[in-house]
Short mmCIF file of N, CA and C in Angstrom, two decimals:
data_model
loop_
_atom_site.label_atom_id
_atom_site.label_comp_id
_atom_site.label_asym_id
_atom_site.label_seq_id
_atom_site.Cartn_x
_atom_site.Cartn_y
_atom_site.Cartn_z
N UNK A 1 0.85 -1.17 0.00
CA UNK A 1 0.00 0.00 0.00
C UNK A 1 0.90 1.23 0.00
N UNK A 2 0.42 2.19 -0.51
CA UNK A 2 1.58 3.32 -1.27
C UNK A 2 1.72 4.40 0.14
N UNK A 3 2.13 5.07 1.09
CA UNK A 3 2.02 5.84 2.06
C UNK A 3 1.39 6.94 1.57
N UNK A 4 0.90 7.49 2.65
CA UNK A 4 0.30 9.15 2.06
C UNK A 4 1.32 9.98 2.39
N UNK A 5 1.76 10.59 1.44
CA UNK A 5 3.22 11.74 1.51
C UNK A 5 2.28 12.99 1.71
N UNK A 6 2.73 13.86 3.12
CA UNK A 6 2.28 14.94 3.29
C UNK A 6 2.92 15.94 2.55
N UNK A 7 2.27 17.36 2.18
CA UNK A 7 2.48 17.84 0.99
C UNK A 7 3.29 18.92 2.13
N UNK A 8 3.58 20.25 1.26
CA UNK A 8 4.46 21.38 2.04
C UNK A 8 3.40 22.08 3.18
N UNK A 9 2.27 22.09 2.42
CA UNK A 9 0.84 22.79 2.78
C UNK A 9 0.18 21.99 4.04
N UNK A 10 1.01 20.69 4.61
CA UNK A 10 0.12 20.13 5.36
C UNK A 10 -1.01 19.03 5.42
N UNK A 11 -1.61 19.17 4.05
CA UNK A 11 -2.25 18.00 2.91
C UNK A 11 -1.63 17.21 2.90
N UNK A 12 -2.25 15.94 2.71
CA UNK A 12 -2.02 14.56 1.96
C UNK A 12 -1.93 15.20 0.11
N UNK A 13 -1.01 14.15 -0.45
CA UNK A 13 -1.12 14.06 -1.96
C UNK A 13 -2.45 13.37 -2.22
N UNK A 14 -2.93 14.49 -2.94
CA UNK A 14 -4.35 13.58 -3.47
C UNK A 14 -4.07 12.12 -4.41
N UNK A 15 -3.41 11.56 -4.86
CA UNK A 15 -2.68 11.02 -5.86
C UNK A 15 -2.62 9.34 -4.70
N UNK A 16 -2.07 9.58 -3.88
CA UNK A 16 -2.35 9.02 -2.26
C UNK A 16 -3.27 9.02 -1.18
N UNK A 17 -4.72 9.64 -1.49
CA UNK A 17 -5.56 9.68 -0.84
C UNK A 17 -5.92 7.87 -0.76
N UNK A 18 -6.70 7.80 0.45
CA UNK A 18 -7.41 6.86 0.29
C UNK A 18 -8.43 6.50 0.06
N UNK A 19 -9.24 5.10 -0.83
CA UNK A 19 -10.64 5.61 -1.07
C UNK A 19 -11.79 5.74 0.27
N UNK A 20 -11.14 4.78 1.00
CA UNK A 20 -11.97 4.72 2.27
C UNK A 20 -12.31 5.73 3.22
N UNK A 21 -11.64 7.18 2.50
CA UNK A 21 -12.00 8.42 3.21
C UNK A 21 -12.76 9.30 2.49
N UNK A 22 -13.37 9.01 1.45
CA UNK A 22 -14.32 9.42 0.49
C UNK A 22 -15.42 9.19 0.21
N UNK A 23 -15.52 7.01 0.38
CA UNK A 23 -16.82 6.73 -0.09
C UNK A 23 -18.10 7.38 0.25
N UNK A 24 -18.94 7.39 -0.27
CA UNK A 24 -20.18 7.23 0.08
C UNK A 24 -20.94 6.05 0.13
N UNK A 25 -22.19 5.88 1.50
CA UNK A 25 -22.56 4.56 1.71
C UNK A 25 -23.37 4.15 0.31
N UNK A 26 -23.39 2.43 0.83
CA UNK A 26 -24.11 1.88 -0.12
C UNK A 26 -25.59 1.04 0.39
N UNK A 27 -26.54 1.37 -0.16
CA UNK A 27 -27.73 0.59 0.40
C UNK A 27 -27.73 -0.69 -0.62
N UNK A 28 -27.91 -1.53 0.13
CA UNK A 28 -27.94 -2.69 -0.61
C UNK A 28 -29.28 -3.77 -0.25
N UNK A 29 -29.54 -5.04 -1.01
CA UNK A 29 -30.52 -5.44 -0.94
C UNK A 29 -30.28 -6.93 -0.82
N UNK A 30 -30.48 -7.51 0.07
CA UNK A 30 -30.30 -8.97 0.73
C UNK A 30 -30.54 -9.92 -0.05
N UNK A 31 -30.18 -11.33 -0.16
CA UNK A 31 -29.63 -12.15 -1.67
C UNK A 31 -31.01 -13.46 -1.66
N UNK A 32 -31.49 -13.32 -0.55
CA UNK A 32 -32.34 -14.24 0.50
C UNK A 32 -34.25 -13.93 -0.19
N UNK A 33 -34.17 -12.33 -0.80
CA UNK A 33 -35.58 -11.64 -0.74
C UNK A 33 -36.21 -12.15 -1.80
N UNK A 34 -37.21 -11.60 -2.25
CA UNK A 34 -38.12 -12.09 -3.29
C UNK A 34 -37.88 -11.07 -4.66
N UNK A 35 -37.77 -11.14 -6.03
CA UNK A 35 -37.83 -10.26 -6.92
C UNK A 35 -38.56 -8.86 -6.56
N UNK A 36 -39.80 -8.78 -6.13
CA UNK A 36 -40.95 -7.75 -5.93
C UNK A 36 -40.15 -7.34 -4.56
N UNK A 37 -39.59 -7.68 -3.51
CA UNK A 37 -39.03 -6.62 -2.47
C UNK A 37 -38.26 -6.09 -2.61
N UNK A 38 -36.70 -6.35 -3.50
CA UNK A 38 -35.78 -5.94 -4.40
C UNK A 38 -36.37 -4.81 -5.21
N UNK A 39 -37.54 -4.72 -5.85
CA UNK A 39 -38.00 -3.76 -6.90
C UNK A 39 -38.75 -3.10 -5.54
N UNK A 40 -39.41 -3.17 -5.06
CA UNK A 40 -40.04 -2.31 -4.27
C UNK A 40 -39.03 -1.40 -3.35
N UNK A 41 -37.91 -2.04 -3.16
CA UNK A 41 -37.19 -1.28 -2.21
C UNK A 41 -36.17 0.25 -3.41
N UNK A 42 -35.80 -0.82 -4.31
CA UNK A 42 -35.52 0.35 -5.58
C UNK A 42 -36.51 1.35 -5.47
N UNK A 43 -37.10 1.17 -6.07
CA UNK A 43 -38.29 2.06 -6.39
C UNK A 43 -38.49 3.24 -5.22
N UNK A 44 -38.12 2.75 -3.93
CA UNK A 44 -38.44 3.12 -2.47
C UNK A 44 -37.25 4.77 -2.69
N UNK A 45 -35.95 4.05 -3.59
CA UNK A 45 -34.73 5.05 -3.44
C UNK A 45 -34.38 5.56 -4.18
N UNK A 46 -35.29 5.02 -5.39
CA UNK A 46 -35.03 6.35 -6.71
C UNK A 46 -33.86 5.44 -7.74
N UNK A 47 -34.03 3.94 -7.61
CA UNK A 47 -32.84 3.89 -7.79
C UNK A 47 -32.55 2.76 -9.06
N UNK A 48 -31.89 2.15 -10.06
CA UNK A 48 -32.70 1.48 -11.08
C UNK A 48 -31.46 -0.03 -10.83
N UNK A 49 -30.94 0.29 -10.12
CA UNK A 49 -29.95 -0.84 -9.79
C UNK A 49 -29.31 -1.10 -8.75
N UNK A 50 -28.93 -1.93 -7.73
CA UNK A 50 -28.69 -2.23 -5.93
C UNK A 50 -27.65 -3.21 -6.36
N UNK A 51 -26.61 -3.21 -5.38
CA UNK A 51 -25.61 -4.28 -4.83
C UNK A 51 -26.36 -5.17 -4.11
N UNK A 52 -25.88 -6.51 -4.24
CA UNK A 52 -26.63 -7.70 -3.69
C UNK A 52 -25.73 -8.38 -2.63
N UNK A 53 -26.13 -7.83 -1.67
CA UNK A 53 -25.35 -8.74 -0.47
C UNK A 53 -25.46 -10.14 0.38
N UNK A 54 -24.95 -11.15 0.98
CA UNK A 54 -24.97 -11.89 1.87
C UNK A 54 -25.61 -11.82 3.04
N UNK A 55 -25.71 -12.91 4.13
CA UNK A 55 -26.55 -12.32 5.64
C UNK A 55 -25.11 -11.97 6.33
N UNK A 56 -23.55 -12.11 5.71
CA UNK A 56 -22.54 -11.53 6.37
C UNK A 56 -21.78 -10.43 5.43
N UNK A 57 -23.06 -9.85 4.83
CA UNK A 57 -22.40 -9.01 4.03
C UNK A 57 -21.62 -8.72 3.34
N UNK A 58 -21.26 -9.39 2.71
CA UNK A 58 -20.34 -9.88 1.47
C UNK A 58 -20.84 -9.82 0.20
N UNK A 59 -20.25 -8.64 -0.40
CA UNK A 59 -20.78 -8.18 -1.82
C UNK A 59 -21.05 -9.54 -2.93
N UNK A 60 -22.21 -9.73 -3.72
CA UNK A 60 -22.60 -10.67 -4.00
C UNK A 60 -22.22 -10.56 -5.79
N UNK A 61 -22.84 -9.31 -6.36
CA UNK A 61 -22.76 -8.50 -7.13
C UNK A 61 -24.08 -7.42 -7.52
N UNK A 62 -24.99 -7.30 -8.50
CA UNK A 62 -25.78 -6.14 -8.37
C UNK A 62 -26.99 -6.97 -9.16
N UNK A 63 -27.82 -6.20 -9.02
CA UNK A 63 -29.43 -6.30 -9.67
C UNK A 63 -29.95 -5.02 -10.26
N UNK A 64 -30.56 -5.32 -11.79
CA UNK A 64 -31.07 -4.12 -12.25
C UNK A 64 -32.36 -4.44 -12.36
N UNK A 65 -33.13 -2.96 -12.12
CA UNK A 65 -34.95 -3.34 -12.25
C UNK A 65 -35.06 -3.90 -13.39
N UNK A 66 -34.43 -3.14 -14.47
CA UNK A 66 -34.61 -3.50 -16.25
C UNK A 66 -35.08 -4.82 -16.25
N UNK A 67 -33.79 -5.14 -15.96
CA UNK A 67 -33.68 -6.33 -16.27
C UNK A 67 -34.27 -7.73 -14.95
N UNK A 68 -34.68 -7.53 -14.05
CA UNK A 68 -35.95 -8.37 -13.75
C UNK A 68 -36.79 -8.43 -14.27
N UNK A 69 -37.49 -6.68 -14.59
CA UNK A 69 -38.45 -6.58 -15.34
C UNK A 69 -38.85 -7.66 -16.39
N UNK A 70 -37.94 -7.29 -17.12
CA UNK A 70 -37.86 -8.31 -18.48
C UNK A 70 -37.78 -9.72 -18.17
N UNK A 71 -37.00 -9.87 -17.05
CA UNK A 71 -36.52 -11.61 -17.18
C UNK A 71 -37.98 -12.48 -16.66
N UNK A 72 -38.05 -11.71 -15.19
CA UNK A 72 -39.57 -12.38 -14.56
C UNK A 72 -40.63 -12.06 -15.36
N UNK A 73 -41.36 -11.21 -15.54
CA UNK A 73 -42.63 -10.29 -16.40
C UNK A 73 -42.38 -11.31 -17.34
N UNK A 74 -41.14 -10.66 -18.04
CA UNK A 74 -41.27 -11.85 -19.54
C UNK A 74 -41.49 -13.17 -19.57
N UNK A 75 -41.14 -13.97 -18.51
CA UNK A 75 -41.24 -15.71 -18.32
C UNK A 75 -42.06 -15.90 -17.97
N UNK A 76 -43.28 -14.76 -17.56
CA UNK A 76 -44.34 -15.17 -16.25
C UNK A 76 -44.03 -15.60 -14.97
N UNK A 77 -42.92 -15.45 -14.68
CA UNK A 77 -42.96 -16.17 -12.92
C UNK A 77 -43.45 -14.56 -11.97
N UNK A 78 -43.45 -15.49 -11.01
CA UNK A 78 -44.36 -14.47 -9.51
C UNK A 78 -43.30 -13.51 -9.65
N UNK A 79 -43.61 -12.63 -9.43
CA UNK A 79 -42.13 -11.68 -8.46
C UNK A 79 -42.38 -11.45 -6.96
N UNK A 80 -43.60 -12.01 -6.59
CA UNK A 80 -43.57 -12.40 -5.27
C UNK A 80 -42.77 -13.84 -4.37
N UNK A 81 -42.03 -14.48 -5.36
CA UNK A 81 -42.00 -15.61 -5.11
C UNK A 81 -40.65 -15.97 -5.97
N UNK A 82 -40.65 -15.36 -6.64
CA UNK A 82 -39.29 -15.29 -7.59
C UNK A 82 -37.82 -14.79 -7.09
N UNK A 83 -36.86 -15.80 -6.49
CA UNK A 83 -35.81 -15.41 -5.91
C UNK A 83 -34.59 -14.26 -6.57
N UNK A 84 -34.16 -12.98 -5.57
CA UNK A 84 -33.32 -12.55 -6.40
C UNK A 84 -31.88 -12.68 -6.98
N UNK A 85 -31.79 -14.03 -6.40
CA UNK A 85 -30.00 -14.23 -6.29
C UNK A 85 -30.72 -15.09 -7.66
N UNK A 86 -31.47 -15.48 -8.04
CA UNK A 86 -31.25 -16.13 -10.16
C UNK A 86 -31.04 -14.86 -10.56
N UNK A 87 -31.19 -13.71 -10.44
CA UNK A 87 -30.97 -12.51 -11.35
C UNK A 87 -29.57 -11.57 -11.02
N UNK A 88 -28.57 -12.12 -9.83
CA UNK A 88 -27.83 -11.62 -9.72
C UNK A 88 -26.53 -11.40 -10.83
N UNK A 89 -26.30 -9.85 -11.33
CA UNK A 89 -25.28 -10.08 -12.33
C UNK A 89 -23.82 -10.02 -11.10
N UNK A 90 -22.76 -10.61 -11.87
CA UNK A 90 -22.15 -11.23 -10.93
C UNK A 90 -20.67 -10.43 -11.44
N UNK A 91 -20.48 -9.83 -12.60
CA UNK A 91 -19.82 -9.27 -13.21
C UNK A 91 -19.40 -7.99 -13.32
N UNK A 92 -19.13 -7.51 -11.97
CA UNK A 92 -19.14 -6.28 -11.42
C UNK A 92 -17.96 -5.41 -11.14
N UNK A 93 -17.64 -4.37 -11.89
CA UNK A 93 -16.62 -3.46 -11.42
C UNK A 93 -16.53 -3.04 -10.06
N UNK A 94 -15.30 -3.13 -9.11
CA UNK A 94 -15.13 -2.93 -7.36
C UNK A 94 -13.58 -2.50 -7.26
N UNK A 95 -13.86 -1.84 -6.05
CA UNK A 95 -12.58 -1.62 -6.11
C UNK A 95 -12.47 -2.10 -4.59
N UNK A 96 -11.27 -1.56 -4.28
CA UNK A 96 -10.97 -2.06 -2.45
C UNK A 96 -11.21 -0.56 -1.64
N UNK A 97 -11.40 -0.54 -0.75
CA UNK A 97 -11.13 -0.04 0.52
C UNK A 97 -9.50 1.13 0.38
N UNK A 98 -8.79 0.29 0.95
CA UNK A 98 -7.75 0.60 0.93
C UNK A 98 -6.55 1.11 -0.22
N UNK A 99 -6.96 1.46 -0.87
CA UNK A 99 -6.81 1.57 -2.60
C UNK A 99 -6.57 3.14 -2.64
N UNK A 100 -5.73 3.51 -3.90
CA UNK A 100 -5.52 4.53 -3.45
C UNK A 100 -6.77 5.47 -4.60
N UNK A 101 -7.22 6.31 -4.24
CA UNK A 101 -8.26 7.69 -5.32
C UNK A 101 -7.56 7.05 -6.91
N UNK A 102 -6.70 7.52 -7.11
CA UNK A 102 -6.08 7.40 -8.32
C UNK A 102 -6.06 5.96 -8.53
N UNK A 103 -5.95 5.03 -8.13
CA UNK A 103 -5.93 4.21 -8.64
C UNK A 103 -7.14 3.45 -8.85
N UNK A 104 -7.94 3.99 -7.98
CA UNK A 104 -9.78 3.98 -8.27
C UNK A 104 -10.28 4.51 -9.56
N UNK A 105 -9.71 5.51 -9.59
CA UNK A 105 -9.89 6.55 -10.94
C UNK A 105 -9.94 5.73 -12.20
N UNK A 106 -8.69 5.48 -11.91
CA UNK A 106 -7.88 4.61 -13.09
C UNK A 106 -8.68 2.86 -13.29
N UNK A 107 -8.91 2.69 -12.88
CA UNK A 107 -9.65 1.90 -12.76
C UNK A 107 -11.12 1.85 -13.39
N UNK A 108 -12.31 2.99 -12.85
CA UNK A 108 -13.04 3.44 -13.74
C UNK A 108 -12.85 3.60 -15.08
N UNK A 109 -11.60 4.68 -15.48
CA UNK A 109 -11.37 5.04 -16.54
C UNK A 109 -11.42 3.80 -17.61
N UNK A 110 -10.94 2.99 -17.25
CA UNK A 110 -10.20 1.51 -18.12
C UNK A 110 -11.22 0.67 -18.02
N UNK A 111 -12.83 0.61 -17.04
CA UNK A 111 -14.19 -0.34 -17.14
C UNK A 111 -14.99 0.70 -17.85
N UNK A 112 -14.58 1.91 -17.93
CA UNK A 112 -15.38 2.99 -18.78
C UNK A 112 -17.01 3.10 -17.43
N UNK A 113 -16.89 3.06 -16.68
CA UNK A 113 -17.57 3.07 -15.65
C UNK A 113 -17.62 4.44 -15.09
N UNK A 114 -18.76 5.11 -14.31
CA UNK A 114 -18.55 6.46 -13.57
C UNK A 114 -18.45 6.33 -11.82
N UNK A 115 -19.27 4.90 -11.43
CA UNK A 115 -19.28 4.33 -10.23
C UNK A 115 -19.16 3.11 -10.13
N UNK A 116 -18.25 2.64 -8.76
CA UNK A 116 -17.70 1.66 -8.70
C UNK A 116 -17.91 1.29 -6.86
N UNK A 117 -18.50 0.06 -6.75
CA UNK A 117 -18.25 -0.82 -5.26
C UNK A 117 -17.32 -0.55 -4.87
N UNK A 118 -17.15 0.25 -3.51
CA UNK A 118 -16.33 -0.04 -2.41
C UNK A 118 -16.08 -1.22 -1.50
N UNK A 119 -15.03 -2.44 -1.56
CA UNK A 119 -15.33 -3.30 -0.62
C UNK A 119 -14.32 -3.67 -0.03
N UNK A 120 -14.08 -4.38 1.14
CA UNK A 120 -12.59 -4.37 2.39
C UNK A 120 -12.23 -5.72 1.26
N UNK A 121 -10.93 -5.92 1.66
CA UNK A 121 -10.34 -7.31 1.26
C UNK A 121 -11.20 -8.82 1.80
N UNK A 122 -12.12 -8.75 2.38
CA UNK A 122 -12.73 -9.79 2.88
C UNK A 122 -14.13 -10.10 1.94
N UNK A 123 -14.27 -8.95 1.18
CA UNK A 123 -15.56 -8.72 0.09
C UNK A 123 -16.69 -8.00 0.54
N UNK A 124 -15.99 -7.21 2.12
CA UNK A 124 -17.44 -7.04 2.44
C UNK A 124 -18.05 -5.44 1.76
N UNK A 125 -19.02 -5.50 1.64
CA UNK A 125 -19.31 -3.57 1.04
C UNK A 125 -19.85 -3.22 1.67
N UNK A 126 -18.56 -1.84 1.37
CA UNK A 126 -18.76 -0.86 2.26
C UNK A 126 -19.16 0.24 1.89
N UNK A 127 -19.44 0.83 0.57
CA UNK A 127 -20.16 1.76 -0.38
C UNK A 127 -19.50 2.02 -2.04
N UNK A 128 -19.82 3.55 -1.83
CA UNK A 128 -19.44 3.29 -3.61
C UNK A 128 -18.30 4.61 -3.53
N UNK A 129 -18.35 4.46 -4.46
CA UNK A 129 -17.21 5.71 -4.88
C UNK A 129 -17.95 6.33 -6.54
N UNK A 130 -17.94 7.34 -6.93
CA UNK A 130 -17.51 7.83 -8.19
C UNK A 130 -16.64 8.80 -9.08
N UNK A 131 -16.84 8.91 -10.05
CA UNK A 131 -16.13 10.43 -10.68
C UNK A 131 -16.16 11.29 -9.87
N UNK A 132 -17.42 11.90 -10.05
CA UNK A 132 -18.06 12.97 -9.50
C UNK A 132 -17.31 13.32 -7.51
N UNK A 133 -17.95 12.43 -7.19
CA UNK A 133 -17.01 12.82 -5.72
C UNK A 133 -15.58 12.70 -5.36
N UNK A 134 -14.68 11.70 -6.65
CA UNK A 134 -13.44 12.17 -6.62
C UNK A 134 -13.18 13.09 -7.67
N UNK A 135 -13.54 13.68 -8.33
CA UNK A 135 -13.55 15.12 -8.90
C UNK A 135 -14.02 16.53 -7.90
N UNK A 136 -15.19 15.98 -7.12
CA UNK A 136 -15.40 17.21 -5.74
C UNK A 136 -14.33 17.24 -4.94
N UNK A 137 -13.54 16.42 -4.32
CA UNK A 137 -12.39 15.90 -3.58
C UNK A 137 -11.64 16.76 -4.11
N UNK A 138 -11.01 16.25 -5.39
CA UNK A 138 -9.81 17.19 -6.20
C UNK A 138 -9.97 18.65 -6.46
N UNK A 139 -11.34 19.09 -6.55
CA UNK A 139 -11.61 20.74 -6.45
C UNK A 139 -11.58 21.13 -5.06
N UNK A 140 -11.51 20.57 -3.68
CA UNK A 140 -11.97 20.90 -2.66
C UNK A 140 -10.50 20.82 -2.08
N UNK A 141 -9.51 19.83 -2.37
CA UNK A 141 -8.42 19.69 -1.88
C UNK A 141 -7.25 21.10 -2.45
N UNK A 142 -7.86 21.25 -3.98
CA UNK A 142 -6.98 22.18 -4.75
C UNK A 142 -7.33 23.58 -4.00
N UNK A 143 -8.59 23.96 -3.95
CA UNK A 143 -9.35 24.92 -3.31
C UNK A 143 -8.05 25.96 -2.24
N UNK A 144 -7.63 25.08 -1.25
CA UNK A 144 -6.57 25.06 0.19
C UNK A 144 -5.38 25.32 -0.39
N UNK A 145 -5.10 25.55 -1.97
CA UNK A 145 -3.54 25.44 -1.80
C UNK A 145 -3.44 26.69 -2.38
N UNK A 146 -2.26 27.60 -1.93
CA UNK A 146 -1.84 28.83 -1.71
C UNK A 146 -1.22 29.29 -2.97
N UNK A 147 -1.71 30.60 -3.39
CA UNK A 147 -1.27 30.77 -4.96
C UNK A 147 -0.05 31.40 -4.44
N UNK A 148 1.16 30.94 -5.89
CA UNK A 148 2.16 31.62 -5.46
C UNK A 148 2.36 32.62 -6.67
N UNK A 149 3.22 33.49 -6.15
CA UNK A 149 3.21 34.92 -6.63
C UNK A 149 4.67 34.89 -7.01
N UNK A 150 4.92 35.77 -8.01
CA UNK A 150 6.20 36.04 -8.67
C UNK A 150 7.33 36.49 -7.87
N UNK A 151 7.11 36.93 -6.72
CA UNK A 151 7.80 37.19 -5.79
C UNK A 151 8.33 35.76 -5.19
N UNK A 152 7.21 35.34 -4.75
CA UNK A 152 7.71 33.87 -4.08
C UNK A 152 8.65 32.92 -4.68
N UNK A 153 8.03 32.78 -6.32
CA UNK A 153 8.99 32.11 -6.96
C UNK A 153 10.21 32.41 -7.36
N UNK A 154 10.74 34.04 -7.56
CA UNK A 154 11.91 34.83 -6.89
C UNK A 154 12.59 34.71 -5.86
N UNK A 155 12.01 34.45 -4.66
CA UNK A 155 12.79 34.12 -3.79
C UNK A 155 13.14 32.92 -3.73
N UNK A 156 12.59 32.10 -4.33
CA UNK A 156 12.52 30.20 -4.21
C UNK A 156 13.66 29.99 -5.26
N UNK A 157 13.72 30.36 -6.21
CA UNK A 157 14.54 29.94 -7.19
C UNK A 157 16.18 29.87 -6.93
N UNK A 158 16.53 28.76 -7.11
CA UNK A 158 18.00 28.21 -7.07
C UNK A 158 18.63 29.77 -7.99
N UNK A 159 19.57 29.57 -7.16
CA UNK A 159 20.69 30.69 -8.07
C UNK A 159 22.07 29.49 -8.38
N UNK A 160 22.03 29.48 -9.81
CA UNK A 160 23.06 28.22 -10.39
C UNK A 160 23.99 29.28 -11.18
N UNK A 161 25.56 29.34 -10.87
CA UNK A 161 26.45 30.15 -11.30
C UNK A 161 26.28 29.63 -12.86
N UNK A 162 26.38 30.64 -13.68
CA UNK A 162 26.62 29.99 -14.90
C UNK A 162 27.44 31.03 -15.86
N UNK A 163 28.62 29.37 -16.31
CA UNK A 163 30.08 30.10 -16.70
C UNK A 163 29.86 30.26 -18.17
N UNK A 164 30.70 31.35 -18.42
CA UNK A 164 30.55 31.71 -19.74
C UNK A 164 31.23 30.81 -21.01
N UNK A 165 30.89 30.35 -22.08
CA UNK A 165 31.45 29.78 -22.59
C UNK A 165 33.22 30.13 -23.16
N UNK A 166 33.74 29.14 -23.50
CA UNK A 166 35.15 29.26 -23.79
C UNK A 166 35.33 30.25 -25.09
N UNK A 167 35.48 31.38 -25.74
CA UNK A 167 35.63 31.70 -26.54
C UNK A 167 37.40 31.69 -26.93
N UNK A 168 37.57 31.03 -28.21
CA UNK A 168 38.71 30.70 -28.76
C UNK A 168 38.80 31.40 -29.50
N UNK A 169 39.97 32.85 -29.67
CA UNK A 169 40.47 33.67 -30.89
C UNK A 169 41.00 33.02 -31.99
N UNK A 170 40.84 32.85 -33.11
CA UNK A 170 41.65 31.99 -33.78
C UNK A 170 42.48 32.71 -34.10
N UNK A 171 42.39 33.74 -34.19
CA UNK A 171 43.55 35.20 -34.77
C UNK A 171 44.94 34.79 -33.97
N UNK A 172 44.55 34.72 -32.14
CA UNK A 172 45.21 34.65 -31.41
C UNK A 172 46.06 33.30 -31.22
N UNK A 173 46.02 32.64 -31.88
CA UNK A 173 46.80 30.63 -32.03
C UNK A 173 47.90 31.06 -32.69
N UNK A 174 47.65 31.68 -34.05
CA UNK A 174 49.19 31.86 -34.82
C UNK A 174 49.97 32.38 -34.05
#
């Protein structure tokens, strides 16, 4: 795990942040329930897709309404009665806990994803992360850092002697 290098300013390097000081929680929906409590509880949060957890909480992977919709509705089975772990997609972009922002980032960037599972090394989830709040992070962290002025960088600047080149008379050889 990479250390967090404190900056001149007192800051951590954002570059070294961790994600586990960012996430935001995750509501999730138990692997045990029926299709129709899964959609009812969506529906409850505005929300068109849930992480599917364990009874020890252990990220399972996610469920989309869409696509119950379609799978149960379309086959005719109950969705009262219709388990949600057959519809679990299992194929899920996550990152860790302990991980660093940037390498969360980077990560997104390369699943082409905007949000991604937060979960400890044991699988358990612990929320999400996205762009958006590590982009608020990086405006909020930049926000604190002290503009420097032409003066400052005047006084900061190395003074490096510098010798003049050799000029050779050729007049002067004969």
């Amino acid at each position: 795990m990479e250390q967090i290098k404190p900056s001149p300013f007192g800051a951590a390097n954002f570059e070294a942040r961790i994600v586990k000081n960012i996430i935001e929680p995750a509501k999730s929906i138990f692997n045990k329930g029926s299709v129709q409590t899964a959609l009812d509880e969506m529906q409850a949060r505005a929300s068109d897709s849930s992480p599917v957890i364990d009874q020890r909480g252990e990220l399972l992977g996610t469920v989309s309404k869409n696509k119950m919709n379609r799978e149960v509705g379309g086959f005719g089975h109950d969705p009262k009665t219709e388990p949600v772990e057959a519809h679990i997609e299992k194929n899920n972009s996550y990152c860790f806990d302990d991980q660093t922002v940037a390498a969360a980032e980077q990560m997104m960037l390369n699943a082409k994803v905007g949000e991604v599972l937060v979960v400890t090394r044991g699988k358990k989830l612990v929320g999400t992360i996205n762009t958006e709040t590590i982009a608020q992070e990086n405006r909020r962290r930049n926000a604190w850092k002290p503009l420097k002025s032409r003066a400052w960088e005047r006084h900061n600047r190395r003074s490096i002697p510098v010798t003049p080149p050799r000029v050779i008379n050729e007049s002067l050889k004969s």
